[in-house]
PDB file of C-alpha atoms in Angstrom:
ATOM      1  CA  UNK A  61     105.182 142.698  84.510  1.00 58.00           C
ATOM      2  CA  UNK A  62     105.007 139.996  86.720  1.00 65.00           C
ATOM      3  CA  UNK A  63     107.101 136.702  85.616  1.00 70.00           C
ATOM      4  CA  UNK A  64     107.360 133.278  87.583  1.00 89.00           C
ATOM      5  CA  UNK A  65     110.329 131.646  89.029  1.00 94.00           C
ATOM      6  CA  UNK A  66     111.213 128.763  87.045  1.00 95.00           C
ATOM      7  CA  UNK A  67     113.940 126.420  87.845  1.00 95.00           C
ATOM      8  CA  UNK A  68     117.141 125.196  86.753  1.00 95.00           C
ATOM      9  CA  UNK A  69     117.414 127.691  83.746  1.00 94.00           C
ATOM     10  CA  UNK A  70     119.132 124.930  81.441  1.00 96.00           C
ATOM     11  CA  UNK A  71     119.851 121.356  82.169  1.00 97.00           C
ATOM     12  CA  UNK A  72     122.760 118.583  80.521  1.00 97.00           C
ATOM     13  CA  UNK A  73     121.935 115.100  80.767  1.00 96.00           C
ATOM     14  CA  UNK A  74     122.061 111.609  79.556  1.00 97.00           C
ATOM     15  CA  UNK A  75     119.762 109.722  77.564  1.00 97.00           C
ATOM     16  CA  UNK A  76     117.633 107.358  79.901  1.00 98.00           C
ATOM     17  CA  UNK A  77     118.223 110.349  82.927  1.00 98.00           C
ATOM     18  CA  UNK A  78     114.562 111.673  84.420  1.00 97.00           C
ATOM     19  CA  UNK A  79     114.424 115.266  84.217  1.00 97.00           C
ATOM     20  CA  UNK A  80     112.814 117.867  87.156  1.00 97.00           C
ATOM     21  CA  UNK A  81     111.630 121.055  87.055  1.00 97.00           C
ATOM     22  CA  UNK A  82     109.345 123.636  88.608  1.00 97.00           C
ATOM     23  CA  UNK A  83     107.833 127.364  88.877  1.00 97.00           C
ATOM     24  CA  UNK A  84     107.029 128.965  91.697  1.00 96.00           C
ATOM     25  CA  UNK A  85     104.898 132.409  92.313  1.00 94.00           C
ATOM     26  CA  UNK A  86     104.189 135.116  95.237  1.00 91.00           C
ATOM     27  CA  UNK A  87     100.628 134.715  94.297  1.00 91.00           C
ATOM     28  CA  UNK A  88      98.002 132.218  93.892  1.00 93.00           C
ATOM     29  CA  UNK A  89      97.323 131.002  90.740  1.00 94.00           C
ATOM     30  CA  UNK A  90      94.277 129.254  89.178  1.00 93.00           C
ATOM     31  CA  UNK A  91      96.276 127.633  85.947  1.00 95.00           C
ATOM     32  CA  UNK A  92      99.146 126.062  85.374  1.00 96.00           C
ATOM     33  CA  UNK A  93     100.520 125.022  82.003  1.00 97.00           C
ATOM     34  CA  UNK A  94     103.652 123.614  80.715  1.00 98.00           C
ATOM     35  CA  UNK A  95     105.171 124.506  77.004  1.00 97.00           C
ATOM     36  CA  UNK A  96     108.139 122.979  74.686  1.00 98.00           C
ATOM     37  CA  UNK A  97     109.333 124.857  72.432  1.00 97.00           C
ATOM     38  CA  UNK A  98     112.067 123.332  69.656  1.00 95.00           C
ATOM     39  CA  UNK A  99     113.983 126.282  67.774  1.00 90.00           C
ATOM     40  CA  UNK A 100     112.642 128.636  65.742  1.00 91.00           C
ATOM     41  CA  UNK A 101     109.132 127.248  66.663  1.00 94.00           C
ATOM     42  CA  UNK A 102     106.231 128.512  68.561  1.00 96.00           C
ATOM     43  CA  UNK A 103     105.656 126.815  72.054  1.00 96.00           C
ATOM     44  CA  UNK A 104     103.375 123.639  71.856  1.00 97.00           C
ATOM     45  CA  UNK A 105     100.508 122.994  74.828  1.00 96.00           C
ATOM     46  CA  UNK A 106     102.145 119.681  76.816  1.00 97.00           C
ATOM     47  CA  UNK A 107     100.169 119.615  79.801  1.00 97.00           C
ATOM     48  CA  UNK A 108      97.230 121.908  81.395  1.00 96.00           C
ATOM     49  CA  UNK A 109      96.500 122.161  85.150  1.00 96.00           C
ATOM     50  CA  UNK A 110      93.245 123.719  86.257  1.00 94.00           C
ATOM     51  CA  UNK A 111      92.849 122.273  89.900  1.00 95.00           C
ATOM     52  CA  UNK A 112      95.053 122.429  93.242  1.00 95.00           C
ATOM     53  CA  UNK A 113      96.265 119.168  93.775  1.00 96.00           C
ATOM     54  CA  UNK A 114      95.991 117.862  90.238  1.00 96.00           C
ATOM     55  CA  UNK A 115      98.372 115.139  89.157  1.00 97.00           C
ATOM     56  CA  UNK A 116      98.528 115.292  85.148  1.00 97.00           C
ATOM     57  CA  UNK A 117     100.234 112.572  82.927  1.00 96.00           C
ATOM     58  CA  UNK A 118     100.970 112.603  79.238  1.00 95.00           C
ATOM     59  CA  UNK A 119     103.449 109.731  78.037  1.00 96.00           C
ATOM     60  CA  UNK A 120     106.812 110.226  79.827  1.00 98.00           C
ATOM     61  CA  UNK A 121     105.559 113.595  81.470  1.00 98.00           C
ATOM     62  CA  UNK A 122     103.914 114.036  84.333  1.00 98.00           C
ATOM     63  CA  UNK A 123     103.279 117.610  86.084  1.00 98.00           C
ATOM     64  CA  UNK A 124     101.332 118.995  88.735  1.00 98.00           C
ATOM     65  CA  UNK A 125      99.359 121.930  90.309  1.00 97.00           C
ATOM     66  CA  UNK A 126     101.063 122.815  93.791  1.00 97.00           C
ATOM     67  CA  UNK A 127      98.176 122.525  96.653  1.00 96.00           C
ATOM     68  CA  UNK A 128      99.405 125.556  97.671  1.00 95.00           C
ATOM     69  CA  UNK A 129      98.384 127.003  94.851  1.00 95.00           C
ATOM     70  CA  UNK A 130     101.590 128.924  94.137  1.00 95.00           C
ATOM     71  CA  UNK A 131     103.457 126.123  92.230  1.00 96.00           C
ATOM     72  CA  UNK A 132     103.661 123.418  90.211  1.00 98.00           C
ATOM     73  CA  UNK A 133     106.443 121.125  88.763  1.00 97.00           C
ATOM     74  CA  UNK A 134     106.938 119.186  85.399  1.00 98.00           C
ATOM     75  CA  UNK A 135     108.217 115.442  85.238  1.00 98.00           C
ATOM     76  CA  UNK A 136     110.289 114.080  82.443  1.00 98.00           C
ATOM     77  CA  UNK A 137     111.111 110.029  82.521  1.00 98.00           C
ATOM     78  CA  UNK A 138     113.547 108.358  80.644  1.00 98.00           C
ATOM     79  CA  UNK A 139     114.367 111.077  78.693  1.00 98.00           C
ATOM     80  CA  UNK A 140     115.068 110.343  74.707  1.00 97.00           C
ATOM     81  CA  UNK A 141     117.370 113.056  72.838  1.00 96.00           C
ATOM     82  CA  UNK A 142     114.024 114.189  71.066  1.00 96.00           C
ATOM     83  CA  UNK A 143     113.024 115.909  74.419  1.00 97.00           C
ATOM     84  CA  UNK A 144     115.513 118.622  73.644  1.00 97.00           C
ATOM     85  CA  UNK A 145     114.445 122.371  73.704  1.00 96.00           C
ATOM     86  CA  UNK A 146     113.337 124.373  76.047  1.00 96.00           C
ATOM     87  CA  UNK A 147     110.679 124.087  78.467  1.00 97.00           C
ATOM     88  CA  UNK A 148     108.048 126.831  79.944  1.00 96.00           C
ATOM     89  CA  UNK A 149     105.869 126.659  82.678  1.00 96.00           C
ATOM     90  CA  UNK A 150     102.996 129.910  82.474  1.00 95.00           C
ATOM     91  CA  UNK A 151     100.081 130.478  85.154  1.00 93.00           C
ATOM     92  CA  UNK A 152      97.181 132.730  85.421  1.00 92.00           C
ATOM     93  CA  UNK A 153      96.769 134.253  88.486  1.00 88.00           C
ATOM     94  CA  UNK A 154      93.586 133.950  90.599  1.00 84.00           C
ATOM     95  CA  UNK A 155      91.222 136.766  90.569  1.00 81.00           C
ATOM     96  CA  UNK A 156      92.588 138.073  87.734  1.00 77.00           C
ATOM     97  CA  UNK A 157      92.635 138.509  83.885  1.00 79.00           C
ATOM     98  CA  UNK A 158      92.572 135.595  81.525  1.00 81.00           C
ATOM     99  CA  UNK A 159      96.375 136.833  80.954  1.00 87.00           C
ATOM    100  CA  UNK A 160      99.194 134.282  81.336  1.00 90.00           C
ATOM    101  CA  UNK A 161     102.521 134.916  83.248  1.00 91.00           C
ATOM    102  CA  UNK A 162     105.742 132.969  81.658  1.00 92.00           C
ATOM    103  CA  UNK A 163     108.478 131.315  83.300  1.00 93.00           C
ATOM    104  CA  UNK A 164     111.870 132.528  81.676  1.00 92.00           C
ATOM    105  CA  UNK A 165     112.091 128.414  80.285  1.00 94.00           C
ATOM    106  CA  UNK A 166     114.679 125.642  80.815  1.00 95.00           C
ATOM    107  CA  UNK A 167     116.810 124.974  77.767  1.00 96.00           C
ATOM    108  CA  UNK A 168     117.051 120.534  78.268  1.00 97.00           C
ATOM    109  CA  UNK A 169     120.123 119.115  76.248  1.00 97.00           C
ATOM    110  CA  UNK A 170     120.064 114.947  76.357  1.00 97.00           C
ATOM    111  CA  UNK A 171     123.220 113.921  75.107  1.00 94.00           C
ATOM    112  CA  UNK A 172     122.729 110.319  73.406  1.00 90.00           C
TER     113      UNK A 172
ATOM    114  CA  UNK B 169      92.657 122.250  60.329  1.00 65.00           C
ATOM    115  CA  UNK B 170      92.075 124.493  63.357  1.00 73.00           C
ATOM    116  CA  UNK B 171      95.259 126.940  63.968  1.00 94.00           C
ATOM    117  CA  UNK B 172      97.036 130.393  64.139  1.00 97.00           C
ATOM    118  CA  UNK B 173      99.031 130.566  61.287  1.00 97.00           C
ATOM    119  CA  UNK B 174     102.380 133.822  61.246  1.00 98.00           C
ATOM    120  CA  UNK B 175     103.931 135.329  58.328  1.00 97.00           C
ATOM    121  CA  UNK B 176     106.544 135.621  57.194  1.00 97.00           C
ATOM    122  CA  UNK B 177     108.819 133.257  59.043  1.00 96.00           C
ATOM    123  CA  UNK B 178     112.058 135.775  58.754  1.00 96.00           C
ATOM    124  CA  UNK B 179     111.578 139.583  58.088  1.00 95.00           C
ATOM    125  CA  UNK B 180     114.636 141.991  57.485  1.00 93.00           C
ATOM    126  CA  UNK B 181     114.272 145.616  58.786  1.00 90.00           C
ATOM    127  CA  UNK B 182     116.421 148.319  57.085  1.00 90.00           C
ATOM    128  CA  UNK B 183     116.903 151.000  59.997  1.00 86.00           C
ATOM    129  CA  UNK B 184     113.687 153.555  60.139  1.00 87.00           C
ATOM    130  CA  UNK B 185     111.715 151.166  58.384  1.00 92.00           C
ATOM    131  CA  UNK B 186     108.017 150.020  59.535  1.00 95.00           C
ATOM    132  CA  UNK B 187     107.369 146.238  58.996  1.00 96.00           C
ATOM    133  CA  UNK B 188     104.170 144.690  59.750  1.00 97.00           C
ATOM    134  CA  UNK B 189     104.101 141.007  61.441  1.00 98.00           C
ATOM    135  CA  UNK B 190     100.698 138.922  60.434  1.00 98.00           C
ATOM    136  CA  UNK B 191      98.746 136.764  62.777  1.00 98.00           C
ATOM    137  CA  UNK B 192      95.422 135.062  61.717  1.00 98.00           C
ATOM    138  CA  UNK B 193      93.482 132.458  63.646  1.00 97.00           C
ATOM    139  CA  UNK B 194      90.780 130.168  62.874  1.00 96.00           C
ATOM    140  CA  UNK B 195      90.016 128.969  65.988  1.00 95.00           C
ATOM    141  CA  UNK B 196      87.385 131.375  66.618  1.00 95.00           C
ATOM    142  CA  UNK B 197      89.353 132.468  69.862  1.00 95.00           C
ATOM    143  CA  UNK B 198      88.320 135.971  71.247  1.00 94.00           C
ATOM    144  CA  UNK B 199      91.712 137.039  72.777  1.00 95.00           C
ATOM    145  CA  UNK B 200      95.156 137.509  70.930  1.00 97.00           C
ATOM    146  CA  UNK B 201      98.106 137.809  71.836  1.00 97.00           C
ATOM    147  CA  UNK B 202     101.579 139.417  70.715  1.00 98.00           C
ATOM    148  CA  UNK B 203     104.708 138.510  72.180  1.00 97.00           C
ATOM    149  CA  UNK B 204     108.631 139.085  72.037  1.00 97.00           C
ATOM    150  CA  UNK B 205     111.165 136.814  72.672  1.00 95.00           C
ATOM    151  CA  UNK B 206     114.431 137.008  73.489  1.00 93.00           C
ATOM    152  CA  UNK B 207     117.242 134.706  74.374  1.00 83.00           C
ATOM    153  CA  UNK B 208     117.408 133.592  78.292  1.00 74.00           C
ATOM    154  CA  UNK B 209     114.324 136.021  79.019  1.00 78.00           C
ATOM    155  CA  UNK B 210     111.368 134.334  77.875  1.00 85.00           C
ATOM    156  CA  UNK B 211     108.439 135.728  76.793  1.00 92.00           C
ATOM    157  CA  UNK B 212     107.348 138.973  77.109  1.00 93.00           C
ATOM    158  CA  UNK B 213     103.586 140.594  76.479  1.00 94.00           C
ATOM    159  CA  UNK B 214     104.005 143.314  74.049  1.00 97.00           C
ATOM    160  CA  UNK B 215     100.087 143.927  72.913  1.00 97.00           C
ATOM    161  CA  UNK B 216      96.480 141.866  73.559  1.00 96.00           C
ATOM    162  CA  UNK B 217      93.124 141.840  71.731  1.00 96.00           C
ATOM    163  CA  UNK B 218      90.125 140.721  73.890  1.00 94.00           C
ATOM    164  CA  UNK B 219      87.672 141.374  71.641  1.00 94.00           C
ATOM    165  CA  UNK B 220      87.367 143.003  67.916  1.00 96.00           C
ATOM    166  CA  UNK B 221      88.397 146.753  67.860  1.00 96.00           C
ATOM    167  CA  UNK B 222      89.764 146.753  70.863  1.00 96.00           C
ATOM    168  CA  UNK B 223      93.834 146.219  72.659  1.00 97.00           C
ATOM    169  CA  UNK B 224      95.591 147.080  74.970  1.00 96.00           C
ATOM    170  CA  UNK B 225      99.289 147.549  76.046  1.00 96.00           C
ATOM    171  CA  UNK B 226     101.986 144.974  77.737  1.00 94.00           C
ATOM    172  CA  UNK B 227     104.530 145.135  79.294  1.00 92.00           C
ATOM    173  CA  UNK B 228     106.882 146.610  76.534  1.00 95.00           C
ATOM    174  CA  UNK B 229     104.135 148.177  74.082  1.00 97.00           C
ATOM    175  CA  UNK B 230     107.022 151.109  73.355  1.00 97.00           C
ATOM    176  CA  UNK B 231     107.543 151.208  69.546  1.00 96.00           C
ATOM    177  CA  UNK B 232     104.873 149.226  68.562  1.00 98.00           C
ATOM    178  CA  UNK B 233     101.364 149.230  67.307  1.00 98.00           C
ATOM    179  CA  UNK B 234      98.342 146.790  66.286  1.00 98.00           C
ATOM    180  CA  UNK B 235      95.074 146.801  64.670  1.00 98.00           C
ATOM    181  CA  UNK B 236      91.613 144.229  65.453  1.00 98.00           C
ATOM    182  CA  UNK B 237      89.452 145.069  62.933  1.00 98.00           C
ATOM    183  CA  UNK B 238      88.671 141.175  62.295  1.00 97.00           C
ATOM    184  CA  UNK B 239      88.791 138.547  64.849  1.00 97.00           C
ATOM    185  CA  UNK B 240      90.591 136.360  62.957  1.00 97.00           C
ATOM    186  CA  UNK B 241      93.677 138.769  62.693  1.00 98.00           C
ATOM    187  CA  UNK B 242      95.876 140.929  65.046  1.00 98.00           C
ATOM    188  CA  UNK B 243      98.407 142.135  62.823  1.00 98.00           C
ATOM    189  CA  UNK B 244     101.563 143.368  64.715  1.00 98.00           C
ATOM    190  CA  UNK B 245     103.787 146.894  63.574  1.00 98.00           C
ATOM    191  CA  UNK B 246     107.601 147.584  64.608  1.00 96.00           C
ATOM    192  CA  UNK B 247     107.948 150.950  63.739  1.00 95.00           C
ATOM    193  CA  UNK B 248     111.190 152.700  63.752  1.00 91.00           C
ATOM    194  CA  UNK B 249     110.929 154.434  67.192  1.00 90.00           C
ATOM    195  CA  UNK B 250     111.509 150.635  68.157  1.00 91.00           C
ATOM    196  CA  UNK B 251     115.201 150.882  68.521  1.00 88.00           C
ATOM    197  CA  UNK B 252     115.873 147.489  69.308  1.00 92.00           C
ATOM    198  CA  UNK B 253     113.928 145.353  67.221  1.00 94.00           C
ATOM    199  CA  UNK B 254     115.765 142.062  66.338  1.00 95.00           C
ATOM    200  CA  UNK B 255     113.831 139.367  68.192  1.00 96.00           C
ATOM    201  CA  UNK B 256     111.542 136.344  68.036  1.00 97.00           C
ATOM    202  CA  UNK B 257     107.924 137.483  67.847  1.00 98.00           C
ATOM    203  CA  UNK B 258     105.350 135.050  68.885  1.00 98.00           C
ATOM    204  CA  UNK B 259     101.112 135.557  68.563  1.00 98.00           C
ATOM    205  CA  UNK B 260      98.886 133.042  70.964  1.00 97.00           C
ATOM    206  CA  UNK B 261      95.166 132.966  70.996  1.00 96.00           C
ATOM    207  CA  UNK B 262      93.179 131.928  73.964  1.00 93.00           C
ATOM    208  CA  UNK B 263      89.543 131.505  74.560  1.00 89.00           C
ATOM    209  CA  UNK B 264      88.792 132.124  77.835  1.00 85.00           C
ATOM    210  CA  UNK B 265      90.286 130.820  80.798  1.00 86.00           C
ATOM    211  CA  UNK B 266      91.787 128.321  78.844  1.00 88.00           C
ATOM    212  CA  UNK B 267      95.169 127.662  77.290  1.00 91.00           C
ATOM    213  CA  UNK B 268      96.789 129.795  74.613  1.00 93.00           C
ATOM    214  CA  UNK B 269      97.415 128.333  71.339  1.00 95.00           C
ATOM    215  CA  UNK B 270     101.099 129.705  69.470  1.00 97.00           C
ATOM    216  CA  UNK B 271     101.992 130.389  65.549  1.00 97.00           C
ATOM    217  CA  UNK B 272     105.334 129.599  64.851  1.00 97.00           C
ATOM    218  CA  UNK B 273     106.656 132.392  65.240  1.00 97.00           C
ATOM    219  CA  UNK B 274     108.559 135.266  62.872  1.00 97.00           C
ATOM    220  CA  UNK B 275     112.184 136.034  63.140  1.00 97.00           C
ATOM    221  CA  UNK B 276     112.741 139.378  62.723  1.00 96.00           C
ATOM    222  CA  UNK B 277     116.630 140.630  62.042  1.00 95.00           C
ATOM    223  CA  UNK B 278     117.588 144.736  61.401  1.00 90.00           C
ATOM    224  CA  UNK B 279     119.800 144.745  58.877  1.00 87.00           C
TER     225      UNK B 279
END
């Protein structure tokens, strides 16, 4: 099955340090979203693209849908040692089912 | 409150066993969706449910099975043709074109 390209695969920084990081795809896509997931927990919703171009805050993160339609990349500011875990992007390609496609996730350490 | 709720959190497998994973939503979501994760390979689609008494296969159905005979629940089965079975299991719901909602997933260890 068909998995996006989502990169870096694990990141080390410092607390206060903005964080970057995006997914790609082949294919056009008609949804992004962006996951955290802490350990041993299920993924939590953080941010939900629908439109090309979109520009989505919430708090310190800030993502967006690629106007090419085949990615989009999520924004962490000022990053606080709570923002640990690891971070998924998923999509849902256009013309297609109402099935998602996951990123393989980017494990974010914030040393204090 | 409005969620999808897995049970149990850890399950132990004794080799050739069946175990059943539980998933149960009340968010009145049509689609569900089973999952396995493992580490540095995210998640991948093992079974979905659009609608009540019906499902079909992932990516990596092999040595599993599932059941919709209530759209509140999509229960999940490792059976013991499953050969490797220790993994993270995750359920989502999703109504429509919209984004999926996660339990918290069950831990499941062969012992």
């Amino acid at each position: 099955g068909q998995q996006l390209n989502q990169s870096p695969q694990s990141m080390f920084i410092q607390e206060g340090e903005d964080v970057s990081m995006n997914c790609t795809s082949s294919s056009i896509f008609n949804t992004w979203l962006w996951y955290k997931q802490e350990p041993g927990e299920g993924p939590v919703l953080l941010i939900a693209l629908y439109k090309a171009g979109e520009l989505t805050s919430n708090g310190r993160l800030t993502a967006q849908f690629g106007i090419t339609r085949k990615d989009s990349f999520l924004n962490i500011s000022a990053s606080i040692p709570s923002d640990v875990g690891i971070y998924f992007c998923a999509g849902r390609q256009q013309g297609g089912s109402e099935k998602l496609v996951f990123g393989k996730g980017m494990k974010l350490t914030v040393n204090p | 409150d409005g969620g999808i709720t897995q049970s149990p959190k850890y399950l132990f497998r004794k080799e050739g066993q069946n175990v059943t994973l539980s998933c149960e939503q009340n968010l009145n979501h049509d689609a569900m969706y089973w999952y396995r994760q493992d580490p540095g390979q995210g998640l991948r689609l093992i079974y979905y449910s659009q609608i009540v008494n019906d499902f079909q296969k992932g990516d990596i159905a092999e040595g599993y099975s599932v059941s919709r005979e209530k759209k509140e629940s999509f229960p999940l089965t490792v059976t013991s043709a499953q050969k490797n079975p220790t993994a993270f299991y995750l359920c989502a719901s999703i109504q429509g074109y919209t984004e999926a909602f996660f339990g918290q997933g069950t831990r499941l260890t062969v012992v």
